């Protein structure tokens, strides 16, 4: 008999730098201190009951078994129709649209499909927190290029200087989390021109595509034929239809890119839950459900900004997404993480420090709030912020 106690083998971490995310930390702190949670990016209101009914209907009809690997055809068709109507580019639902387990899985699958060990991927800081570990899992190197401090506009000279023969992909995100800026058509055209002599693939994270304000149009990579030919366009039904917990999204890309994407997708999740797909396909038949979103969120943004004007926080522009960044330097000279902890614990409003979105922790005395909240939640937070 072996007397040695059972033992879990020690591991060499694939992601040694990854710990608990700031979103988890701040949400836990918010709950503990009964703070209004404007930290993590999700709505505190429910989705349209019609969407729930559409999904429940699909379940009752027995649509509960594996769907095709790439997704339910009706949903791929609905995605293709929507993209064509909005951005003028037709993706073939059969060979160019894949339904994914949220944008997060789409981005990971795109990276694993495109990037080889030793390749470089350009990411623009500040950026969403999954990009870096995804690139690391692919054995590739993330090359961090800052957006212009102050405006968060893309700095094409720096991007150009970061291109190398090993650059395989660039991740672009508009509307942008966390800065709430949006890329202009001229930005997209500069990107297209810059990449023209290269074989660099664009992973275009467009999860906030339906939250662009003040009459501006979302500049999807799909609008620009040269970019569309080299892009995986990623979006999230979770963000668009107020169902972040459903973790469902899609990737649209030219057939050759999609073929490689699906090889990874197939052996990653294989496919995504059936009734949600049918429900979403039925719900999307009514285009007003996404067309009304800019006005819906612009009203919340305006409400929140009007309240902020009565505080000592300085609101930066918010042109898209459901985020609002503030410069708090008139209130405190704490570093961003310390400020956000203090704001949560002592003042009862949770926010996210911008520095966590930078590889080098760049600290600008800026915090990010999410305004995808009920009006009364925003009002309560504003009452507290007015005391600062
Ligand atoms: C920029 C960005 N990309 C991707 C995601 C993930 O989307 P999903 O919940 O569909 O995975 C988020 C969610 O916060 C995000 O902000």
Coordinates of C-alpha atoms and ligand atoms in Angstrom, one line a residue:
X1 CA 0.0 0.0 0.0
X2 CA 1.2 3.5 -0.9
X3 CA 1.2 5.6 2.3
X4 CA 1.8 8.9 0.5
X5 CA -1.2 11.2 0.7
X6 CA -3.1 12.0 -2.6
X7 CA -1.3 14.8 -4.3
X8 CA -2.3 17.3 -7.0
X9 CA 0.7 17.8 -9.4
X10 CA 2.2 21.3 -9.3
X11 CA 1.6 23.2 -12.5
X12 CA 3.5 25.8 -14.4
X13 CA 0.9 28.4 -15.0
X14 CA 0.0 29.1 -18.6
X15 CA -1.1 32.6 -17.4
X16 CA 1.2 33.4 -14.5
X17 CA 0.3 37.1 -14.5
X18 CA -3.5 36.6 -14.3
X19 CA -5.1 37.0 -10.9
X20 CA -8.6 38.1 -9.8
X21 CA -9.9 40.8 -12.1
X22 CA -10.6 44.3 -10.8
X23 CA -14.2 43.8 -11.9
X24 CA -14.6 40.9 -9.5
X25 CA -12.8 42.8 -6.8
X26 CA -14.8 46.0 -7.2
X27 CA -18.1 44.1 -7.5
X28 CA -17.4 42.2 -4.3
X29 CA -16.4 45.4 -2.5
X30 CA -19.5 47.1 -3.8
X31 CA -21.7 44.3 -2.4
X32 CA -19.9 44.3 0.9
X33 CA -20.2 48.1 1.4
X34 CA -23.6 48.4 -0.2
X35 CA -22.2 50.7 -2.8
X36 CA -24.0 51.6 -6.0
X37 CA -22.2 49.5 -8.5
X38 CA -21.3 51.6 -11.5
X39 CA -18.2 49.5 -11.9
X40 CA -18.7 46.3 -14.0
X41 CA -20.3 46.8 -17.4
X42 CA -23.7 45.3 -17.3
X43 CA -27.3 46.6 -17.0
X44 CA -29.2 46.5 -13.7
X45 CA -32.5 46.4 -15.6
X46 CA -34.1 43.5 -17.3
X47 CA -34.3 42.7 -21.0
X48 CA -37.4 43.0 -23.1
X49 CA -40.0 40.4 -21.9
X50 CA -40.6 39.6 -25.6
X51 CA -37.1 38.3 -25.9
X52 CA -37.6 36.1 -22.9
X53 CA -40.8 34.9 -24.4
X54 CA -39.1 34.1 -27.7
X55 CA -36.5 32.0 -26.0
X56 CA -39.1 30.3 -23.8
X57 CA -41.2 29.6 -26.8
X58 CA -38.2 27.9 -28.5
X59 CA -37.7 25.8 -25.5
X60 CA -41.3 24.8 -25.3
X61 CA -41.2 23.9 -29.0
X62 CA -38.5 21.4 -28.2
X63 CA -35.6 23.3 -29.7
X64 CA -33.3 22.0 -27.1
X65 CA -30.7 19.8 -28.8
X66 CA -27.4 20.6 -30.5
X67 CA -27.7 23.2 -33.2
X68 CA -25.3 23.2 -36.2
X69 CA -21.7 23.9 -35.2
X70 CA -21.7 27.4 -36.7
X71 CA -25.0 28.4 -35.2
X72 CA -28.7 28.2 -36.0
X73 CA -29.2 29.2 -39.7
X74 CA -32.0 31.6 -38.9
X75 CA -29.8 33.6 -36.5
X76 CA -26.8 33.6 -38.9
X77 CA -29.2 34.9 -41.6
X78 CA -30.5 37.6 -39.2
X79 CA -27.0 38.7 -38.4
X80 CA -26.1 38.9 -42.0
X81 CA -29.2 40.9 -42.9
X82 CA -28.5 43.3 -40.0
X83 CA -24.9 43.9 -41.0
X84 CA -25.8 44.4 -44.7
X85 CA -28.6 46.9 -43.8
X86 CA -26.3 48.9 -41.5
X87 CA -22.9 48.7 -43.1
X88 CA -23.5 47.7 -46.7
X89 CA -21.5 44.5 -46.6
X90 CA -23.1 41.1 -47.2
X91 CA -21.6 38.2 -45.2
X92 CA -22.7 34.8 -46.4
X93 CA -24.6 33.2 -43.5
X94 CA -23.4 29.8 -44.5
X95 CA -19.7 30.4 -44.7
X96 CA -19.0 33.8 -43.1
X97 CA -21.1 34.1 -39.9
X98 CA -20.5 32.1 -36.7
X99 CA -22.5 32.3 -33.5
X100 CA -20.2 32.3 -30.4
X101 CA -20.4 32.1 -26.7
X102 CA -20.2 35.8 -26.3
X103 CA -17.7 38.2 -27.8
X104 CA -15.1 36.9 -25.4
X105 CA -15.0 33.4 -26.9
X106 CA -15.1 34.9 -30.4
X107 CA -12.0 37.0 -29.7
X108 CA -10.1 34.0 -28.2
X109 CA -11.1 31.8 -31.1
X110 CA -10.1 34.4 -33.6
X111 CA -6.7 34.8 -32.0
X112 CA -6.1 31.1 -31.7
X113 CA -7.1 30.7 -35.3
X114 CA -4.9 33.4 -36.7
X115 CA -1.9 33.8 -34.5
X116 CA 1.0 31.3 -34.2
X117 CA 3.6 31.1 -31.4
X118 CA 6.1 33.9 -31.6
X119 CA 3.8 36.1 -33.7
X120 CA 3.0 39.7 -32.5
X121 CA -0.4 41.1 -32.0
X122 CA -0.9 44.9 -31.7
X123 CA -3.3 46.0 -29.0
X124 CA -4.2 49.6 -28.3
X125 CA -4.1 50.6 -24.6
X126 CA -6.2 51.1 -22.6
X127 CA -7.9 47.8 -23.7
X128 CA -10.4 45.2 -22.6
X129 CA -8.8 42.7 -20.2
X130 CA -9.2 39.5 -22.2
X131 CA -6.9 40.4 -25.1
X132 CA -3.6 40.1 -23.4
X133 CA -4.1 36.6 -21.8
X134 CA -5.7 35.4 -25.1
X135 CA -2.6 36.4 -26.9
X136 CA -0.4 34.8 -24.3
X137 CA -2.4 31.5 -24.6
X138 CA -1.6 31.5 -28.3
X139 CA 2.1 31.7 -27.4
X140 CA 2.2 35.1 -29.1
X141 CA 3.5 38.5 -28.0
X142 CA 1.2 41.4 -27.3
X143 CA 2.7 44.7 -28.5
X144 CA 0.9 47.4 -26.5
X145 CA 0.5 50.8 -28.3
X146 CA -1.1 53.6 -26.3
X147 CA -4.0 55.5 -27.7
X148 CA -3.2 59.3 -27.5
X149 CA -3.4 60.4 -23.9
X150 CA -6.1 63.0 -23.4
X151 CA -8.2 62.2 -26.5
X152 CA -7.8 58.4 -26.7
X153 CA -7.6 58.8 -30.5
X154 CA -5.5 56.1 -32.4
X155 CA -1.9 57.3 -32.9
X156 CA -1.2 55.9 -36.4
X157 CA 2.4 56.9 -36.3
X158 CA 3.0 54.8 -33.3
X159 CA 0.9 52.0 -34.7
X160 CA 2.9 52.1 -37.9
X161 CA 6.2 52.1 -35.9
X162 CA 5.0 49.0 -34.1
X163 CA 4.3 46.9 -37.2
X164 CA 7.0 44.3 -37.8
X165 CA 7.3 41.3 -40.1
X166 CA 6.0 39.3 -37.1
X167 CA 2.8 41.3 -36.7
X168 CA 0.0 38.9 -37.4
X169 CA -3.0 40.8 -36.1
X170 CA -4.2 44.0 -34.6
X171 CA -7.2 44.3 -32.2
X172 CA -9.3 47.3 -32.7
X173 CA -12.3 48.3 -30.5
X174 CA -14.8 50.9 -31.4
X175 CA -16.9 52.1 -29.6
X176 CA -14.2 51.8 -27.0
X177 CA -14.2 50.3 -23.6
X178 CA -13.1 52.0 -21.4
X179 CA -12.7 55.5 -22.9
X180 CA -16.1 55.7 -24.6
X181 CA -14.5 57.2 -27.8
X182 CA -15.5 56.1 -31.3
X183 CA -13.3 55.8 -34.4
X184 CA -14.2 58.0 -37.3
X185 CA -14.4 56.9 -40.9
X186 CA -11.1 58.7 -41.5
X187 CA -9.5 56.6 -38.7
X188 CA -10.8 53.4 -40.4
X189 CA -9.4 54.6 -43.7
X190 CA -6.0 55.3 -42.2
X191 CA -6.0 51.8 -40.7
X192 CA -6.9 50.3 -44.1
X193 CA -4.1 52.3 -45.8
X194 CA -1.6 51.3 -43.1
X195 CA -2.3 47.6 -43.4
X196 CA -2.6 47.6 -47.2
X197 CA 1.0 46.4 -47.7
X198 CA 0.8 43.8 -44.9
X199 CA -0.9 40.5 -44.2
X200 CA -2.1 41.7 -40.8
X201 CA -5.6 40.5 -39.7
X202 CA -7.9 42.9 -37.9
X203 CA -9.9 41.6 -35.0
X204 CA -12.6 44.2 -34.7
X205 CA -14.3 44.2 -31.4
X206 CA -17.6 45.9 -32.0
X207 CA -19.6 44.8 -29.0
X208 CA -20.9 48.4 -28.5
X209 CA -21.8 48.8 -32.2
X210 CA -25.4 49.9 -31.3
X211 CA -24.3 52.5 -28.8
X212 CA -23.0 55.4 -30.8
X213 CA -24.4 58.9 -29.8
X214 CA -25.1 62.4 -31.2
X215 CA -26.1 61.1 -34.6
X216 CA -22.7 59.6 -35.5
X217 CA -22.6 56.3 -37.3
X218 CA -20.8 53.3 -36.1
X219 CA -17.7 52.7 -38.2
X220 CA -17.7 49.0 -38.5
X221 CA -14.8 47.3 -40.3
X222 CA -17.5 45.8 -42.4
X223 CA -18.1 49.2 -44.1
X224 CA -14.6 49.3 -45.6
X225 CA -14.1 46.7 -48.2
X226 CA -10.3 46.5 -47.7
X227 CA -10.8 46.1 -44.0
X228 CA -13.7 43.7 -44.3
X229 CA -11.5 41.4 -46.4
X230 CA -9.0 41.1 -43.5
X231 CA -11.2 41.4 -40.5
X232 CA -13.0 39.2 -38.0
X233 CA -15.9 41.4 -36.9
X234 CA -17.0 40.5 -33.4
X235 CA -20.2 41.6 -31.6
X236 CA -22.3 40.6 -28.6
X237 CA -26.0 40.0 -28.3
X238 CA -25.4 40.3 -24.5
X239 CA -24.6 44.0 -24.8
X240 CA -27.1 44.8 -27.5
X241 CA -30.2 43.2 -25.9
X242 CA -29.4 43.7 -22.2
X243 CA -28.6 40.0 -21.6
X244 CA -24.9 39.9 -20.7
X245 CA -25.5 36.7 -18.7
X246 CA -26.5 34.8 -21.8
X247 CA -23.0 35.0 -23.2
X248 CA -23.9 34.9 -26.8
X249 CA -22.4 36.8 -29.7
X250 CA -21.0 36.3 -33.2
X251 CA -18.0 36.6 -35.5
X252 CA -18.4 37.7 -39.1
X253 CA -15.4 37.2 -41.4
X254 CA -14.5 36.3 -45.0
X255 CA -15.0 32.6 -45.8
X256 CA -11.3 31.7 -45.7
X257 CA -10.9 33.4 -42.3
X258 CA -14.1 31.9 -41.0
X259 CA -13.0 28.4 -42.1
X260 CA -10.0 28.6 -39.8
X261 CA -12.0 30.4 -37.1
X262 CA -14.5 27.5 -37.1
X263 CA -11.8 24.9 -36.7
X264 CA -11.0 26.4 -33.3
X265 CA -14.6 27.1 -32.4
X266 CA -15.6 23.5 -33.2
X267 CA -13.2 22.1 -30.7
X268 CA -13.6 24.9 -28.2
X269 CA -17.4 25.1 -27.5
X270 CA -18.5 23.2 -30.7
X271 CA -21.7 25.3 -30.7
X272 CA -23.8 27.6 -28.6
X273 CA -27.1 27.0 -26.7
X274 CA -30.0 26.4 -29.1
X275 CA -33.1 28.1 -27.6
X276 CA -31.3 31.4 -27.1
X277 CA -30.3 31.3 -30.8
X278 CA -33.8 30.7 -32.0
X279 CA -35.2 33.3 -29.6
X280 CA -32.7 35.9 -30.8
X281 CA -33.4 35.2 -34.4
X282 CA -37.1 35.8 -33.9
X283 CA -36.5 38.9 -31.9
X284 CA -34.0 40.4 -34.4
X285 CA -36.7 40.2 -37.1
X286 CA -37.9 43.5 -35.6
X287 CA -35.0 45.9 -36.4
X288 CA -36.2 48.6 -34.1
X289 CA -34.9 46.5 -31.2
X290 CA -31.3 47.4 -32.1
X291 CA -32.1 50.7 -34.0
X292 CA -33.6 52.2 -30.8
X293 CA -30.5 51.5 -28.7
X294 CA -28.5 54.7 -29.4
X295 CA -31.4 56.9 -28.3
X296 CA -32.0 54.6 -25.2
X297 CA -28.4 54.9 -24.0
X298 CA -27.9 58.5 -25.1
X299 CA -30.7 59.5 -22.8
X300 CA -29.0 57.7 -19.9
X301 CA -25.7 59.2 -20.8
X302 CA -27.2 62.7 -20.9
X303 CA -29.0 62.1 -17.5
X304 CA -25.7 60.9 -15.9
X305 CA -23.6 63.7 -17.4
X306 CA -26.1 66.4 -16.3
X307 CA -25.8 65.1 -12.8
X308 CA -22.0 64.9 -13.0
X309 CA -22.0 68.6 -14.0
X310 CA -23.1 69.3 -10.4
X311 CA -20.1 67.4 -8.9
X312 CA -16.4 68.1 -8.8
X313 CA -15.7 65.3 -11.2
X314 CA -14.9 66.3 -14.7
X315 CA -16.8 64.2 -17.3
X316 CA -14.7 63.3 -20.4
X317 CA -16.6 63.0 -23.7
X318 CA -18.7 59.8 -24.0
X319 CA -19.4 59.3 -27.7
X320 CA -20.2 55.6 -27.6
X321 CA -20.5 52.5 -25.4
X322 CA -22.3 52.7 -22.0
X323 CA -19.3 54.1 -20.2
X324 CA -18.5 57.5 -18.8
X325 CA -15.0 58.4 -17.7
X326 CA -14.3 61.2 -15.2
X327 CA -11.2 63.1 -14.3
X328 CA -11.2 63.2 -10.5
X329 CA -8.0 65.2 -9.9
X330 CA -10.0 68.1 -8.4
X331 CA -11.3 65.7 -5.7
X332 CA -8.3 63.6 -4.8
X333 CA -4.7 62.9 -5.7
X334 CA -5.0 59.2 -4.8
X335 CA -3.9 56.8 -7.5
X336 CA -6.7 55.4 -9.5
X337 CA -7.1 52.0 -7.8
X338 CA -6.9 53.6 -4.3
X339 CA -9.4 56.3 -5.4
X340 CA -11.9 53.7 -6.7
X341 CA -11.6 51.6 -3.5
X342 CA -12.1 54.8 -1.4
X343 CA -15.0 55.8 -3.5
X344 CA -16.6 52.4 -3.1
X345 CA -15.9 51.9 0.6
X346 CA -16.3 55.5 1.9
X347 CA -18.6 57.1 -0.6
X348 CA -20.8 54.2 -1.7
X349 CA -20.2 54.3 -5.5
X350 CA -18.1 51.7 -7.3
X351 CA -16.1 52.7 -10.3
X352 CA -13.2 51.1 -12.3
X353 CA -9.7 52.6 -12.4
X354 CA -8.6 53.3 -16.0
X355 CA -5.1 52.1 -15.1
X356 CA -6.1 48.5 -15.1
X357 CA -6.7 48.7 -18.8
X358 CA -3.1 49.6 -19.5
X359 CA -0.3 47.0 -19.6
X360 CA 2.0 49.5 -17.8
X361 CA -0.6 50.7 -15.3
X362 CA -0.5 54.2 -16.7
X363 CA -2.3 56.4 -14.0
X364 CA -4.1 59.5 -15.2
X365 CA -6.5 60.1 -12.2
X366 CA -9.4 58.9 -14.4
X367 CA -12.2 56.5 -13.3
X368 CA -14.8 54.7 -15.4
X369 CA -18.5 54.5 -14.6
X370 CA -21.0 52.4 -16.4
X371 CA -24.4 54.1 -17.0
X372 CA -26.3 51.0 -18.2
X373 CA -28.4 51.4 -15.0
X374 CA -31.9 52.3 -14.0
X375 CA -32.5 56.0 -13.7
X376 CA -33.0 55.6 -10.0
X377 CA -29.6 53.8 -9.6
X378 CA -27.9 56.7 -11.5
X379 CA -29.8 59.2 -9.3
X380 CA -28.6 57.5 -6.2
X381 CA -25.0 57.4 -7.4
X382 CA -25.2 61.1 -8.4
X383 CA -26.5 62.1 -5.0
X384 CA -23.5 60.5 -3.4
X385 CA -21.0 61.8 -6.0
X386 CA -22.4 65.4 -5.4
X387 CA -21.0 65.1 -1.8
X388 CA -17.4 64.7 -2.9
Ligands
LIG1 C1 -14.7 45.7 -25.4 C2 -15.3 44.4 -25.0 N1 -15.2 43.3 -25.7 C3 -15.8 42.1 -25.4 C4 -16.6 42.0 -24.3 C5 -17.2 40.7 -23.9 O1 -18.5 40.5 -24.4 P1 -19.3 39.2 -24.1 O2 -20.0 39.4 -22.8 O3 -20.3 39.1 -25.2 O4 -18.3 38.1 -24.1 C6 -16.8 43.2 -23.4 C7 -17.6 43.1 -22.2 O5 -17.5 43.9 -21.3 C8 -16.1 44.4 -23.8 O6 -16.3 45.5 -23.1

